[in-house]
Short mmCIF file of C-alpha atoms in Angstrom, two decimals:
data_model
loop_
_atom_site.label_atom_id
_atom_site.label_comp_id
_atom_site.label_asym_id
_atom_site.label_seq_id
_atom_site.Cartn_x
_atom_site.Cartn_y
_atom_site.Cartn_z
CA LEU A 1 67.97 -17.01 -64.71
CA GLU A 2 70.81 -15.62 -66.41
CA ALA A 3 74.16 -14.47 -64.09
CA PRO A 4 74.94 -11.39 -62.38
CA LEU A 5 76.69 -8.52 -64.09
CA PRO A 6 80.23 -8.08 -63.11
CA SER A 7 80.50 -4.83 -61.41
CA PRO A 8 83.16 -2.63 -63.39
CA VAL A 9 84.33 -1.78 -59.80
CA ALA A 10 83.76 -2.60 -56.00
CA LEU A 11 80.02 -1.80 -54.97
CA LYS A 12 79.63 -1.24 -51.58
CA PRO A 13 76.24 -0.98 -49.48
CA GLY A 14 75.10 2.58 -49.84
CA ASP A 15 76.64 3.05 -53.47
CA LEU A 16 74.54 5.52 -55.26
CA ILE A 17 74.46 3.26 -59.12
CA GLU A 18 73.54 5.35 -62.25
CA ILE A 19 71.68 2.68 -64.69
CA SER A 20 72.02 4.42 -68.25
CA ARG A 21 68.69 4.04 -70.20
CA GLY A 22 69.64 6.55 -73.05
CA LEU A 23 67.69 9.72 -72.75
CA TYR A 24 68.14 9.71 -69.19
CA GLU A 25 69.64 7.83 -66.02
CA HIS A 26 67.89 5.42 -63.78
CA TRP A 27 69.05 5.78 -60.43
CA ALA A 28 69.38 2.84 -57.24
CA VAL A 29 70.92 2.10 -54.03
CA TYR A 30 73.36 -0.16 -53.53
CA VAL A 31 71.96 -2.20 -50.74
CA GLY A 32 74.58 -5.45 -50.74
CA ASN A 33 74.22 -9.11 -51.72
CA GLY A 34 74.39 -7.84 -55.42
CA ASP A 35 70.67 -6.13 -54.86
CA VAL A 36 69.52 -2.69 -55.66
CA ILE A 37 66.49 -0.67 -53.84
CA HIS A 38 65.05 1.92 -56.19
CA LEU A 39 61.98 4.18 -57.21
CA ALA A 40 60.20 2.81 -60.21
CA PRO A 41 57.34 4.55 -62.01
CA THR A 42 54.62 1.80 -61.92
CA SER A 43 54.51 2.40 -65.97
CA GLU A 44 58.11 1.17 -65.75
CA VAL A 45 59.97 -2.16 -66.98
CA ALA A 46 63.21 -3.25 -65.47
CA GLY A 47 66.00 -3.40 -68.08
CA ALA A 48 63.14 -1.64 -70.52
CA GLY A 49 65.59 1.36 -72.04
CA PHE A 50 63.68 3.08 -74.44
CA SER A 51 60.42 1.73 -73.68
CA SER A 52 60.04 2.86 -69.64
CA ILE A 53 59.79 6.48 -71.90
CA GLY A 54 56.41 5.94 -70.19
CA SER A 55 57.71 7.07 -66.98
CA LEU A 56 56.99 10.80 -68.24
CA ASP A 57 53.71 10.95 -67.80
CA ALA A 58 53.77 8.67 -63.60
CA ASP A 59 52.15 10.16 -60.82
CA THR A 60 52.96 7.01 -58.73
CA ALA A 61 56.27 4.62 -58.51
CA VAL A 62 56.45 2.23 -55.65
CA VAL A 63 59.84 1.27 -54.12
CA ARG A 64 60.92 -1.90 -55.21
CA ARG A 65 64.48 -4.41 -54.42
CA ASP A 66 65.56 -6.16 -56.85
CA PRO A 67 68.99 -7.81 -58.15
CA LEU A 68 71.30 -5.03 -59.56
CA TRP A 69 71.30 -7.14 -62.59
CA ILE A 70 67.84 -7.59 -63.53
CA VAL A 71 67.17 -3.37 -62.98
CA VAL A 72 70.40 -2.95 -65.43
CA GLY A 73 69.25 -5.38 -68.19
CA ALA A 74 70.94 -4.55 -71.51
CA ASP A 75 72.09 -1.11 -70.51
CA SER A 76 75.48 0.13 -68.71
CA TYR A 77 75.87 1.14 -64.89
CA ARG A 78 78.26 3.16 -62.80
CA VAL A 79 78.79 4.02 -58.68
CA ASN A 80 77.93 7.60 -58.96
CA ASN A 81 78.12 9.49 -55.90
CA LYS A 82 78.92 12.28 -56.76
CA TYR A 83 77.53 14.33 -54.05
CA ASP A 84 80.25 13.36 -52.00
CA ARG A 85 82.17 16.26 -51.90
CA ARG A 86 79.38 18.61 -51.13
CA TYR A 87 77.55 16.44 -48.80
CA SER A 88 78.30 14.22 -45.71
CA PRO A 89 76.66 10.38 -46.80
CA GLN A 90 74.58 9.32 -43.74
CA PRO A 91 76.12 6.20 -42.18
CA VAL A 92 75.70 3.32 -44.40
CA ARG A 93 73.41 1.28 -41.56
CA GLU A 94 71.10 4.12 -42.00
CA ILE A 95 70.99 4.65 -45.61
CA ILE A 96 70.06 0.78 -45.92
CA GLN A 97 67.59 0.74 -43.03
CA ALA A 98 65.92 3.60 -44.35
CA ALA A 99 66.30 1.63 -47.99
CA LYS A 100 64.68 -1.36 -46.23
CA GLU A 101 61.61 0.54 -45.05
CA ALA A 102 60.66 1.88 -47.94
CA VAL A 103 60.20 -1.54 -50.22
CA GLY A 104 56.77 -1.70 -51.09
CA ARG A 105 55.55 1.52 -50.14
CA VAL A 106 53.88 3.49 -53.46
CA MET A 107 55.35 7.18 -54.00
CA PRO A 108 53.96 10.62 -55.59
CA TYR A 109 56.49 10.73 -58.86
CA SER A 110 57.13 13.77 -60.53
CA VAL A 111 59.78 13.53 -63.03
CA PHE A 112 60.60 16.68 -61.75
CA SER A 113 60.73 16.60 -58.32
CA LYS A 114 60.37 13.19 -57.46
CA ASN A 115 62.12 10.63 -59.21
CA CYS A 116 64.45 7.62 -59.00
CA GLU A 117 67.22 10.16 -58.37
CA HIS A 118 65.97 12.00 -55.52
CA PHE A 119 64.81 9.42 -54.26
CA VAL A 120 68.32 8.05 -53.57
CA THR A 121 70.04 11.08 -53.19
CA SER A 122 68.06 11.68 -50.39
CA LEU A 123 68.32 8.42 -48.14
CA ARG A 124 72.64 8.70 -48.80
CA TYR A 125 73.11 12.37 -48.33
CA GLY A 126 69.26 13.56 -46.61
CA VAL A 127 69.02 16.25 -49.40
CA ALA A 128 66.66 14.96 -52.01
CA LYS A 129 68.61 16.23 -55.47
CA SER A 130 69.01 15.43 -58.88
CA ASP A 131 70.75 16.93 -62.06
CA GLN A 132 69.48 15.36 -64.95
CA VAL A 133 66.21 17.35 -65.39
CA SER A 134 66.88 19.99 -67.35
CA ILE A 135 64.62 22.11 -70.33
CA LEU A 136 67.01 20.29 -73.35
CA GLY A 137 66.17 16.69 -71.41
CA ILE A 138 62.43 17.32 -71.02
CA VAL A 139 62.28 19.16 -74.14
CA GLY A 140 63.97 14.97 -75.88
CA LEU A 141 62.23 13.12 -73.74
CA ALA A 142 58.72 14.50 -74.25
CA ALA A 143 59.24 14.49 -78.13
CA VAL A 144 60.57 10.70 -77.70
CA ALA A 145 57.45 9.98 -75.70
CA THR A 146 55.04 11.62 -78.45
CA ALA A 147 56.69 10.22 -81.30
CA THR A 148 56.36 6.95 -79.12
CA VAL A 149 52.22 7.85 -79.07
CA LEU A 150 52.13 8.50 -82.67
CA ILE A 151 53.64 5.43 -83.68
CA GLY A 152 51.50 3.24 -81.31
CA ARG A 153 48.36 5.32 -82.69
CA VAL A 154 49.40 3.74 -86.50
CA LEU A 155 49.80 0.49 -85.68
CA THR A 156 46.83 0.09 -83.58
CA ARG A 157 45.21 1.57 -86.70
CA ARG A 158 46.88 -0.74 -89.27
CA HIS A 159 46.08 -3.51 -86.95
CA GLU A 160 42.77 -2.48 -87.16
CA GLU A 161 42.36 -2.23 -90.95
CA LYS A 162 43.15 -5.40 -91.65
CA ASP A 163 40.74 -6.91 -89.04
CA ASP A 164 37.88 -5.24 -91.02
#
């Protein structure tokens, strides 16, 4: 196992962690001791970057507790409590308790209305918010997802032709 990632800033329990996956961000809440709790579509692989694009068509997700460095993988991350000026954060004790109680729960998932950012903002602020879902972003993600499927089909056909 690798050593935990150095923190770009001091992480505090209850902080929202934004993990850059290239075309989108994965979100988690820091719960202390190097761990985060996050909502992960069953098709998403921690630290997978572009290969986790399959989360576009997922309809369920599981709440997981993982070490931050495992979830981040090779991607970059930062603390982003972006709604602190608009909404009052819940008490840290309540954020952590609610997050821990949710671990293992399978939940409905929608990239538009019930994604990982909605999950963590609901924990921190009591309001489910996500700014990352935009028409342009979804069109871009859909194009990448379509290309991924088409490439997979081509590779499968080539493999089948070699076997014949």
